[in-house]
Each structure stands twice: as structure tokens, then as C-alpha cells.
Amino acid sequence: MTTPMEGAGAAQAHLDEQSEAKPSRFAGLTRWWDGLHRWQQWAVLAVAAVLVYLLPVLNPPLITSEPSNDFPITCVTMAIYALAALGLNVVVGQAGLLDLGYIGFFAVGAYVTALWTSQDSSFVHIPYLWTLPLAMIVTVFFGIILGLPTLRLRGDYLAIVTLGFGEIIRLLATIIPALKGQTGFQNVGAPPGTDSDGNPIFANNKGVPWYWLTVTIIIIVMLLLGNLERSRAGRAWVATREDEDAAEIMGVPTFKFKLWAFAIGAAIGGLSGALFGGLNGFVNNQKFDVQTSMLFLAAVVLGGAGNKFGAVIGGALIAYIPLRFTGIAEYKYLIFGAILVLLMIFRSQGLLGARNHLLTYASRARRWLSDRPGSTPAPATKESGS
């Protein structure tokens, strides 16, 4: 019988053998990036961020979704899906927990915004921006309530329970009178502000302000998650994902860190749901089905589970393709299924693949070691653990 430590050693040796036999197509790009100083990396990222902000304004002819769909609205939809995929990536990609009911947290966030801002609700009304942290708090509560009894399960058992959670939320939205079922809530709130003509800046038909707001939130979330990945919690998630038994033997309190991952993922899912409710101005029980939850999971797998940039790209793609090619939108599940099958065959780690930054100043330490007299240059990707 193989012990957990032997199994982990064999798995790591297999991964090392694969990485040596099949060098990544992006190895040159990775070496170039790792060779940059920290300020140079930030400069490159700043230029990329400016281009991302300008995307709906530039409306590039080759990728525009017009005339079928308004391109700024397409962009903000991509951004909201990217944010949701970013949250699910914490659960699935970082901690290795298969969550099939992530749409439940997305729905809770949207309903929190509707209940506290829509004129159709009898709840106390508060400003829309206040509902964003409120949605995160409520979804964290739901995440902990769900995680406490279920996170001792693993694999398929956990997936079935989370799938049931997503369905329970949708059914509760149908049978609880206060949530108004299919009738839903109209005139959901939006951030304040008017333009020179007195019209709301964050109107439902103005995608650019919503897009800028969502992209700003994504950048902040990615910065926070990047620091979290390099913390003790991030290392514990990686250990749990790779081999939970071995992590427990080494003293990692896996249940506590899995619950942390579940709560953080739920908070980001609730935040994306709140943005979704505000953008559409309407929330009902028809928008939070199992198929959408599967799309979120497909986004994480497509982009590369464990890579936050990959999750953002994957989330943007699953929202963009049906809106760009409206004629094939009804076949989107077939298309994404075929893409995932091809990915599993030719690139099982996803478009970008996991890249774990376990050390805060790893590149600086590697450069210092390489510059020492008589030392041999270290491989660029070894320290990352990818």
C-alpha cells in the first residue's frame, strides 16, 4: 500500500519528468518576464491595464460584438464573468475543491442588491455601493454555513453537495414570496452620479462606466489574491490541493484553510452577482441556473486552474464568444465542451496553467544566487512550483 508521502513524491517526480520532456511554448516569455526587475514588471502591467480600460472605447473592428450586441455591454459582461471566475479559481484552482454550485453565491449577491435597492422590495433601502460589501458579507455567511458540514467531504461527494446548494438557492428564490420568483425585482439600484445632461452615469444601457468600475474591482481583487497566494494561506491551499493527506501529516490545518478558501470565493462570487444585478437593473430566478454554474467552472479550467490571470481570461472568453457570435450562441455548451475536450488532450493545464508564487521575492533571490561567483544559472520556472 502506498503511503501519502510516497504518493506525493511519485506525483512530483512525474510532473518534473513531464516538464523536462515537454518544455512550455511560453518558456521564452516566462524567462523574459522573470528577468525583469520588479518596477519593469509593474510598468508592463500598467500599460496592459490602460489598454484593458480603453477596450470598450477603442471598439476594435475585429473583436467588436456590434451590431448584434452593444460592445461596451459585452465588455462589462465579460468583466463580471471574469470576476466570478476569479473567485471560483480560489476554491477550485487554489484549494482544489470541486464546486459545482458556485452560481448560488452569485445569486445571493444579486438578490442582496435587489432586496436593498429595488423599489419592488419592502426592505430598508440603502445606497447601491453599500450593497457591494453587504453582498460579500452575506455570501461569506452562506459560504461558511455550507462549508462547515460539507468540507470534510472530498472529490465527487463535495461536488454533489455544492451542486445541490446552487439548486437550493434557485428554488428558494422561486418559493419564498419575498424573493418574487419569476416576477423578480425591477429598477435595481446603481452607483450615484449624473452627466452634464442630467442623465445617470451608471444607466443600464451605458456599459463603459460599469466596465471601468468592474475592471477596477478586478485589479484590486487580483492584487489582494496575489498577496494571499504568497502567504501562509496560499501555501496551505497549494499543499491541500496537491495532497490533502500529506498536508495534514505535515501539520497543515486543511479544514480551516479550505473553509477560508470557500469563504473568500463566496465573497467574490457575491460581489460579482451584485454587479450583475446593478448592471441589468433586474433580478429574478431565471438567471441562476446550473448551466451558468458549469460555465463558471469551464472558465477556470479553460484559463488554467490555479492561475488568476488564466481565470480572468477564461471568464471573459465564455462571456464573449456567445455575444460575439450570436448565431451560434445556442450551441455554446457544445462549443465549450468541445474546447475543454481538446484542452484536456493538448494542454491539460489550461491556457496559462497554474503558476504558484510561494516566495514573495523569489525572482530576486534567484537572481542573487545566479550572480554569485561560480554559481550556475537556475532554471526560471523551478522556484515557482509550476
Short mmCIF file of C-alpha atoms in Angstrom, two decimals:
data_model
loop_
_atom_site.label_atom_id
_atom_site.label_comp_id
_atom_site.label_asym_id
_atom_site.label_seq_id
_atom_site.Cartn_x
_atom_site.Cartn_y
_atom_site.Cartn_z
CA MET A 1 0.00 0.00 0.00
CA THR A 2 1.36 3.41 -0.97
CA THR A 3 1.64 6.00 1.81
CA PRO A 4 0.57 9.62 1.19
CA MET A 5 4.20 10.79 1.24
CA GLU A 6 5.22 8.16 -1.31
CA GLY A 7 2.29 9.12 -3.49
CA ALA A 8 3.19 12.81 -3.32
CA GLY A 9 6.82 12.04 -4.17
CA ALA A 10 5.83 9.93 -7.14
CA ALA A 11 3.45 12.63 -8.38
CA GLN A 12 6.12 15.34 -8.09
CA ALA A 13 8.67 13.15 -9.91
CA HIS A 14 6.14 12.56 -12.69
CA LEU A 15 5.49 16.29 -13.03
CA ASP A 16 9.22 17.05 -13.09
CA GLU A 17 9.74 14.43 -15.78
CA GLN A 18 6.92 15.89 -17.86
CA SER A 19 8.20 19.44 -17.50
CA GLU A 20 11.67 18.41 -18.65
CA ALA A 21 10.39 16.34 -21.56
CA LYS A 22 7.87 18.92 -22.78
CA PRO A 23 9.16 22.47 -22.40
CA SER A 24 6.39 25.06 -22.35
CA ARG A 25 5.66 27.04 -25.50
CA PHE A 26 5.75 30.12 -23.31
CA ALA A 27 9.13 29.30 -21.74
CA GLY A 28 10.83 32.17 -23.55
CA LEU A 29 8.15 34.63 -22.45
CA THR A 30 8.39 33.32 -18.88
CA ARG A 31 12.18 33.74 -18.83
CA TRP A 32 11.83 37.28 -20.22
CA TRP A 33 9.24 38.14 -17.57
CA ASP A 34 11.26 36.62 -14.71
CA GLY A 35 14.33 38.51 -15.91
CA LEU A 36 12.62 41.89 -15.50
CA HIS A 37 13.05 43.94 -12.36
CA ARG A 38 10.01 44.47 -10.19
CA TRP A 39 9.44 48.04 -11.39
CA GLN A 40 9.71 46.90 -15.02
CA GLN A 41 7.06 44.25 -14.44
CA TRP A 42 4.77 46.87 -12.89
CA ALA A 43 5.37 49.16 -15.88
CA VAL A 44 4.38 46.43 -18.33
CA LEU A 45 1.28 45.63 -16.26
CA ALA A 46 0.35 49.33 -16.13
CA VAL A 47 0.44 49.58 -19.93
CA ALA A 48 -1.67 46.43 -20.21
CA ALA A 49 -4.16 47.83 -17.67
CA VAL A 50 -4.53 51.06 -19.69
CA LEU A 51 -5.26 49.04 -22.84
CA VAL A 52 -7.83 46.97 -20.95
CA TYR A 53 -9.55 50.13 -19.67
CA LEU A 54 -9.67 51.55 -23.21
CA LEU A 55 -11.09 48.37 -24.77
CA PRO A 56 -14.79 49.46 -24.97
CA VAL A 57 -13.76 52.94 -26.17
CA LEU A 58 -11.44 51.66 -28.91
CA ASN A 59 -14.01 49.04 -30.01
CA PRO A 60 -11.54 47.15 -32.26
CA PRO A 61 -13.22 46.11 -35.53
CA LEU A 62 -12.01 42.51 -35.41
CA ILE A 63 -13.37 41.72 -31.96
CA THR A 64 -16.39 44.02 -31.72
CA SER A 65 -19.74 42.38 -30.99
CA GLU A 66 -21.70 45.05 -32.87
CA PRO A 67 -24.17 45.28 -34.49
CA SER A 68 -25.66 42.21 -32.75
CA ASN A 69 -24.72 43.35 -29.23
CA ASP A 70 -23.51 46.64 -27.81
CA PHE A 71 -19.76 46.26 -27.38
CA PRO A 72 -19.40 48.17 -24.06
CA ILE A 73 -22.19 45.99 -22.58
CA THR A 74 -20.34 42.94 -23.92
CA CYS A 75 -17.16 44.17 -22.23
CA VAL A 76 -18.79 44.65 -18.83
CA THR A 77 -20.45 41.22 -19.09
CA MET A 78 -17.02 39.74 -19.81
CA ALA A 79 -15.60 41.58 -16.81
CA ILE A 80 -18.34 40.35 -14.45
CA TYR A 81 -17.86 36.75 -15.60
CA ALA A 82 -14.09 37.20 -15.22
CA LEU A 83 -14.59 38.38 -11.63
CA ALA A 84 -16.80 35.37 -10.88
CA ALA A 85 -14.22 33.02 -12.40
CA LEU A 86 -11.54 34.72 -10.29
CA GLY A 87 -13.50 33.86 -7.14
CA LEU A 88 -14.15 30.28 -8.23
CA ASN A 89 -10.45 29.92 -9.02
CA VAL A 90 -9.68 30.39 -5.32
CA VAL A 91 -11.90 27.42 -4.49
CA VAL A 92 -11.16 25.11 -7.41
CA GLY A 93 -7.76 26.23 -8.63
CA GLN A 94 -6.01 27.17 -5.40
CA ALA A 95 -7.58 24.89 -2.80
CA GLY A 96 -8.57 22.06 -5.15
CA LEU A 97 -12.24 21.93 -4.05
CA LEU A 98 -14.65 20.97 -6.82
CA ASP A 99 -17.55 23.43 -6.51
CA LEU A 100 -20.41 22.89 -8.98
CA GLY A 101 -22.85 25.24 -7.25
CA TYR A 102 -20.92 28.50 -7.40
CA ILE A 103 -23.88 30.12 -9.10
CA GLY A 104 -25.58 30.03 -5.68
CA PHE A 105 -23.19 32.67 -4.28
CA PHE A 106 -23.57 34.70 -7.47
CA ALA A 107 -27.36 34.61 -6.99
CA VAL A 108 -27.17 35.56 -3.32
CA GLY A 109 -25.09 38.63 -4.20
CA ALA A 110 -27.57 39.71 -6.88
CA TYR A 111 -30.54 39.25 -4.56
CA VAL A 112 -28.86 41.21 -1.76
CA THR A 113 -28.51 44.15 -4.13
CA ALA A 114 -32.10 43.80 -5.33
CA LEU A 115 -33.60 43.50 -1.85
CA TRP A 116 -31.85 46.60 -0.52
CA THR A 117 -32.12 48.89 -3.56
CA SER A 118 -35.14 47.93 -5.70
CA GLN A 119 -38.41 49.81 -5.35
CA ASP A 120 -40.18 46.42 -5.53
CA SER A 121 -38.64 45.37 -2.23
CA SER A 122 -40.13 46.13 1.19
CA PHE A 123 -36.68 46.08 2.80
CA VAL A 124 -34.94 49.22 4.00
CA HIS A 125 -33.26 50.87 1.03
CA ILE A 126 -29.56 51.74 1.15
CA PRO A 127 -27.19 53.22 -1.49
CA TYR A 128 -26.10 50.74 -4.13
CA LEU A 129 -22.40 50.96 -3.31
CA TRP A 130 -23.17 49.90 0.26
CA THR A 131 -24.70 46.70 -1.05
CA LEU A 132 -21.38 45.57 -2.55
CA PRO A 133 -19.69 44.91 0.83
CA LEU A 134 -23.04 43.78 2.22
CA ALA A 135 -23.33 41.18 -0.55
CA MET A 136 -19.81 39.95 0.26
CA ILE A 137 -20.64 39.64 3.98
CA VAL A 138 -23.89 37.76 3.32
CA THR A 139 -22.25 35.37 0.85
CA VAL A 140 -19.37 34.72 3.26
CA PHE A 141 -22.01 33.75 5.81
CA PHE A 142 -23.62 31.40 3.28
CA GLY A 143 -20.21 30.01 2.35
CA ILE A 144 -19.35 29.21 5.97
CA ILE A 145 -22.80 27.71 6.61
CA LEU A 146 -22.34 25.48 3.57
CA GLY A 147 -18.67 24.73 4.21
CA LEU A 148 -18.80 23.77 7.89
CA PRO A 149 -20.69 20.49 7.39
CA THR A 150 -19.51 19.68 3.87
CA LEU A 151 -15.82 20.49 3.55
CA ARG A 152 -14.83 17.23 5.24
CA LEU A 153 -16.09 15.60 2.05
CA ARG A 154 -13.80 15.23 -0.92
CA GLY A 155 -13.97 14.91 -4.68
CA ASP A 156 -17.26 13.81 -6.16
CA TYR A 157 -19.11 13.90 -2.83
CA LEU A 158 -18.27 17.57 -2.32
CA ALA A 159 -19.20 18.33 -5.93
CA ILE A 160 -22.65 16.78 -5.47
CA VAL A 161 -23.31 18.73 -2.27
CA THR A 162 -22.29 22.05 -3.82
CA LEU A 163 -24.39 21.29 -6.89
CA GLY A 164 -27.34 20.83 -4.55
CA PHE A 165 -26.58 24.16 -2.87
CA GLY A 166 -26.82 26.01 -6.17
CA GLU A 167 -30.17 24.40 -6.91
CA ILE A 168 -31.46 25.09 -3.39
CA ILE A 169 -30.74 28.82 -3.80
CA ARG A 170 -32.59 28.89 -7.11
CA LEU A 171 -35.57 27.00 -5.65
CA LEU A 172 -35.68 29.26 -2.60
CA ALA A 173 -35.83 32.25 -4.94
CA THR A 174 -38.87 30.60 -6.52
CA ILE A 175 -40.87 29.50 -3.46
CA ILE A 176 -40.15 32.31 -0.98
CA PRO A 177 -42.72 35.07 -1.64
CA ALA A 178 -40.37 37.87 -0.59
CA LEU A 179 -37.97 36.93 -3.41
CA LYS A 180 -40.75 37.25 -6.02
CA GLY A 181 -39.83 34.19 -8.11
CA GLN A 182 -40.04 34.77 -11.85
CA THR A 183 -41.55 38.25 -11.42
CA GLY A 184 -38.36 39.39 -9.76
CA PHE A 185 -37.18 42.88 -8.85
CA GLN A 186 -37.04 45.79 -11.28
CA ASN A 187 -35.20 49.09 -11.05
CA VAL A 188 -32.32 47.63 -9.05
CA GLY A 189 -30.03 50.39 -7.84
CA ALA A 190 -26.82 51.69 -9.40
CA PRO A 191 -23.88 53.85 -8.31
CA PRO A 192 -24.69 57.57 -7.96
CA GLY A 193 -23.77 60.33 -10.38
CA THR A 194 -25.18 62.19 -13.38
CA ASP A 195 -23.56 63.54 -16.52
CA SER A 196 -23.77 67.10 -17.89
CA ASP A 197 -27.22 66.36 -19.34
CA GLY A 198 -28.57 65.16 -16.02
CA ASN A 199 -28.70 61.53 -17.07
CA PRO A 200 -27.39 58.78 -14.74
CA ILE A 201 -23.77 57.88 -15.44
CA PHE A 202 -24.40 54.25 -14.49
CA ALA A 203 -27.52 53.70 -16.59
CA ASN A 204 -28.31 50.15 -17.67
CA ASN A 205 -27.57 50.97 -21.31
CA LYS A 206 -24.17 52.59 -20.58
CA GLY A 207 -21.61 49.86 -20.40
CA VAL A 208 -18.41 51.92 -20.20
CA PRO A 209 -18.79 53.22 -16.60
CA TRP A 210 -19.87 49.78 -15.41
CA TYR A 211 -16.90 48.25 -17.22
CA TRP A 212 -14.42 50.66 -15.65
CA LEU A 213 -15.90 50.02 -12.20
CA THR A 214 -15.74 46.24 -12.64
CA VAL A 215 -12.19 46.25 -14.05
CA THR A 216 -11.06 48.41 -11.12
CA ILE A 217 -12.57 45.89 -8.71
CA ILE A 218 -10.90 43.01 -10.59
CA ILE A 219 -7.49 44.69 -10.32
CA ILE A 220 -7.94 45.26 -6.57
CA VAL A 221 -9.10 41.66 -6.06
CA MET A 222 -6.15 40.31 -8.07
CA LEU A 223 -3.67 42.33 -6.01
CA LEU A 224 -5.19 41.03 -2.79
CA LEU A 225 -5.27 37.45 -4.08
CA GLY A 226 -1.67 37.74 -5.28
CA ASN A 227 -0.54 38.66 -1.78
CA LEU A 228 -2.73 35.93 -0.33
CA GLU A 229 -1.17 33.31 -2.62
CA ARG A 230 2.28 34.14 -1.22
CA SER A 231 1.06 33.99 2.37
CA ARG A 232 0.74 31.02 4.68
CA ALA A 233 -2.85 30.54 3.48
CA GLY A 234 -1.73 30.33 -0.16
CA ARG A 235 0.93 27.76 0.62
CA ALA A 236 -1.58 25.76 2.66
CA TRP A 237 -4.03 25.81 -0.26
CA VAL A 238 -1.38 24.51 -2.64
CA ALA A 239 -0.39 21.76 -0.19
CA THR A 240 -4.01 20.77 0.29
CA ARG A 241 -4.67 20.76 -3.43
CA GLU A 242 -1.65 18.62 -4.25
CA ASP A 243 -2.15 16.04 -1.48
CA GLU A 244 -4.50 16.69 1.42
CA ASP A 245 -3.33 13.67 3.44
CA ALA A 246 0.31 14.68 3.14
CA ALA A 247 -0.58 18.28 4.09
CA GLU A 248 -2.35 17.09 7.23
CA ILE A 249 0.62 14.90 8.17
CA MET A 250 2.89 17.94 7.83
CA GLY A 251 0.68 19.89 10.25
CA VAL A 252 -1.43 21.96 7.86
CA PRO A 253 -4.93 22.52 9.30
CA THR A 254 -6.56 21.67 5.99
CA PHE A 255 -10.17 22.09 7.10
CA LYS A 256 -9.55 25.64 8.33
CA PHE A 257 -7.83 26.71 5.13
CA LYS A 258 -10.44 25.02 2.95
CA LEU A 259 -13.09 26.98 4.83
CA TRP A 260 -11.07 30.16 4.23
CA ALA A 261 -10.96 29.40 0.52
CA PHE A 262 -14.69 28.72 0.44
CA ALA A 263 -15.47 31.98 2.27
CA ILE A 264 -13.19 34.10 0.06
CA GLY A 265 -14.53 32.51 -3.12
CA ALA A 266 -18.09 33.07 -1.91
CA ALA A 267 -17.37 36.74 -1.17
CA ILE A 268 -16.02 37.36 -4.68
CA GLY A 269 -18.95 35.44 -6.19
CA GLY A 270 -21.39 37.59 -4.21
CA LEU A 271 -19.59 40.75 -5.33
CA SER A 272 -19.83 39.74 -8.99
CA GLY A 273 -23.52 38.91 -8.52
CA ALA A 274 -24.16 42.34 -7.02
CA LEU A 275 -22.51 43.99 -10.04
CA PHE A 276 -24.56 41.76 -12.34
CA GLY A 277 -27.80 42.82 -10.63
CA GLY A 278 -26.92 46.51 -10.81
CA LEU A 279 -25.90 46.33 -14.48
CA ASN A 280 -29.10 44.62 -15.60
CA GLY A 281 -31.39 46.53 -13.24
CA PHE A 282 -33.48 43.39 -12.91
CA VAL A 283 -33.11 40.22 -10.84
CA ASN A 284 -35.28 37.09 -10.90
CA ASN A 285 -34.87 33.34 -10.50
CA GLN A 286 -34.32 32.64 -14.21
CA LYS A 287 -30.74 33.90 -14.35
CA PHE A 288 -29.05 31.48 -11.94
CA ASP A 289 -29.28 28.00 -13.40
CA VAL A 290 -26.88 25.05 -13.25
CA GLN A 291 -25.69 25.67 -16.80
CA THR A 292 -24.29 29.08 -15.82
CA SER A 293 -22.51 27.45 -12.88
CA MET A 294 -20.95 24.96 -15.29
CA LEU A 295 -19.81 27.87 -17.47
CA PHE A 296 -18.01 29.43 -14.49
CA LEU A 297 -16.23 26.14 -13.87
CA ALA A 298 -15.41 25.84 -17.57
CA ALA A 299 -13.89 29.34 -17.43
CA VAL A 300 -11.49 28.31 -14.66
CA VAL A 301 -10.49 25.09 -16.43
CA LEU A 302 -10.17 26.87 -19.78
CA GLY A 303 -7.95 29.63 -18.43
CA GLY A 304 -5.89 27.34 -16.22
CA ALA A 305 -6.96 26.28 -12.73
CA GLY A 306 -4.77 27.95 -10.15
CA ASN A 307 -3.77 30.88 -12.36
CA LYS A 308 -5.69 34.09 -11.64
CA PHE A 309 -4.79 35.66 -14.97
CA GLY A 310 -5.97 32.49 -16.69
CA ALA A 311 -9.25 32.56 -14.76
CA VAL A 312 -9.86 36.16 -15.85
CA ILE A 313 -9.16 35.28 -19.49
CA GLY A 314 -11.35 32.17 -19.28
CA GLY A 315 -14.25 34.08 -17.72
CA ALA A 316 -14.01 36.80 -20.36
CA LEU A 317 -13.96 34.22 -23.18
CA ILE A 318 -17.04 32.29 -22.05
CA ALA A 319 -18.99 35.56 -21.90
CA TYR A 320 -17.56 36.96 -25.13
CA ILE A 321 -18.00 34.05 -27.56
CA PRO A 322 -21.84 33.78 -27.34
CA LEU A 323 -22.19 37.57 -27.60
CA ARG A 324 -19.71 37.91 -30.46
CA PHE A 325 -21.09 35.03 -32.50
CA THR A 326 -24.80 35.40 -31.76
CA GLY A 327 -25.73 32.88 -34.46
CA ILE A 328 -24.02 30.06 -32.58
CA ALA A 329 -24.93 31.23 -29.06
CA GLU A 330 -27.42 28.40 -28.59
CA TYR A 331 -24.60 25.92 -29.20
CA LYS A 332 -22.30 27.50 -26.61
CA TYR A 333 -22.38 24.49 -24.28
CA LEU A 334 -21.46 22.20 -27.16
CA ILE A 335 -18.66 24.54 -28.22
CA PHE A 336 -17.21 24.92 -24.73
CA GLY A 337 -17.47 21.16 -24.19
CA ALA A 338 -15.51 20.51 -27.38
CA ILE A 339 -12.92 23.14 -26.40
CA LEU A 340 -12.48 21.54 -22.97
CA VAL A 341 -12.01 18.10 -24.53
CA LEU A 342 -9.35 19.50 -26.86
CA LEU A 343 -7.67 21.25 -23.93
CA MET A 344 -7.55 18.03 -21.94
CA ILE A 345 -5.88 16.34 -24.91
CA PHE A 346 -3.35 19.01 -25.93
CA ARG A 347 -2.98 21.30 -22.91
CA SER A 348 -4.43 19.79 -19.75
CA GLN A 349 -3.19 22.64 -17.55
CA GLY A 350 -5.40 25.20 -19.39
CA LEU A 351 -4.39 28.21 -21.48
CA LEU A 352 -1.96 29.60 -18.90
CA GLY A 353 -1.68 26.84 -16.31
CA ALA A 354 -1.01 27.11 -12.59
CA ARG A 355 1.94 29.21 -11.53
CA ASN A 356 2.33 29.21 -7.78
CA HIS A 357 4.32 32.07 -6.30
CA LEU A 358 5.30 30.56 -3.00
CA LEU A 359 8.00 33.10 -2.21
CA THR A 360 7.46 36.85 -2.16
CA TYR A 361 10.90 37.75 -3.51
CA ALA A 362 11.67 34.51 -5.35
CA SER A 363 12.90 36.14 -8.57
CA ARG A 364 15.19 38.46 -6.61
CA ALA A 365 16.61 35.51 -4.65
CA ARG A 366 17.16 33.52 -7.85
CA ARG A 367 18.94 36.44 -9.49
CA TRP A 368 21.15 36.88 -6.43
CA LEU A 369 22.06 33.18 -6.45
CA SER A 370 22.75 33.23 -10.21
CA ASP A 371 25.04 36.27 -9.87
CA ARG A 372 27.21 34.63 -7.23
CA PRO A 373 30.73 33.70 -8.47
CA GLY A 374 30.94 30.09 -9.59
CA SER A 375 27.17 29.53 -9.48
CA THR A 376 25.19 28.05 -12.36
CA PRO A 377 22.07 29.83 -13.61
CA ALA A 378 18.92 28.41 -12.03
CA PRO A 379 16.01 27.39 -14.23
CA ALA A 380 13.46 30.20 -14.39
CA THR A 381 10.40 28.13 -13.53
CA LYS A 382 11.63 25.81 -10.84
CA GLU A 383 11.14 28.08 -7.88
CA SER A 384 7.61 28.92 -8.85
CA GLY A 385 6.49 25.44 -8.24
CA SER A 386 4.65 25.31 -11.51
#
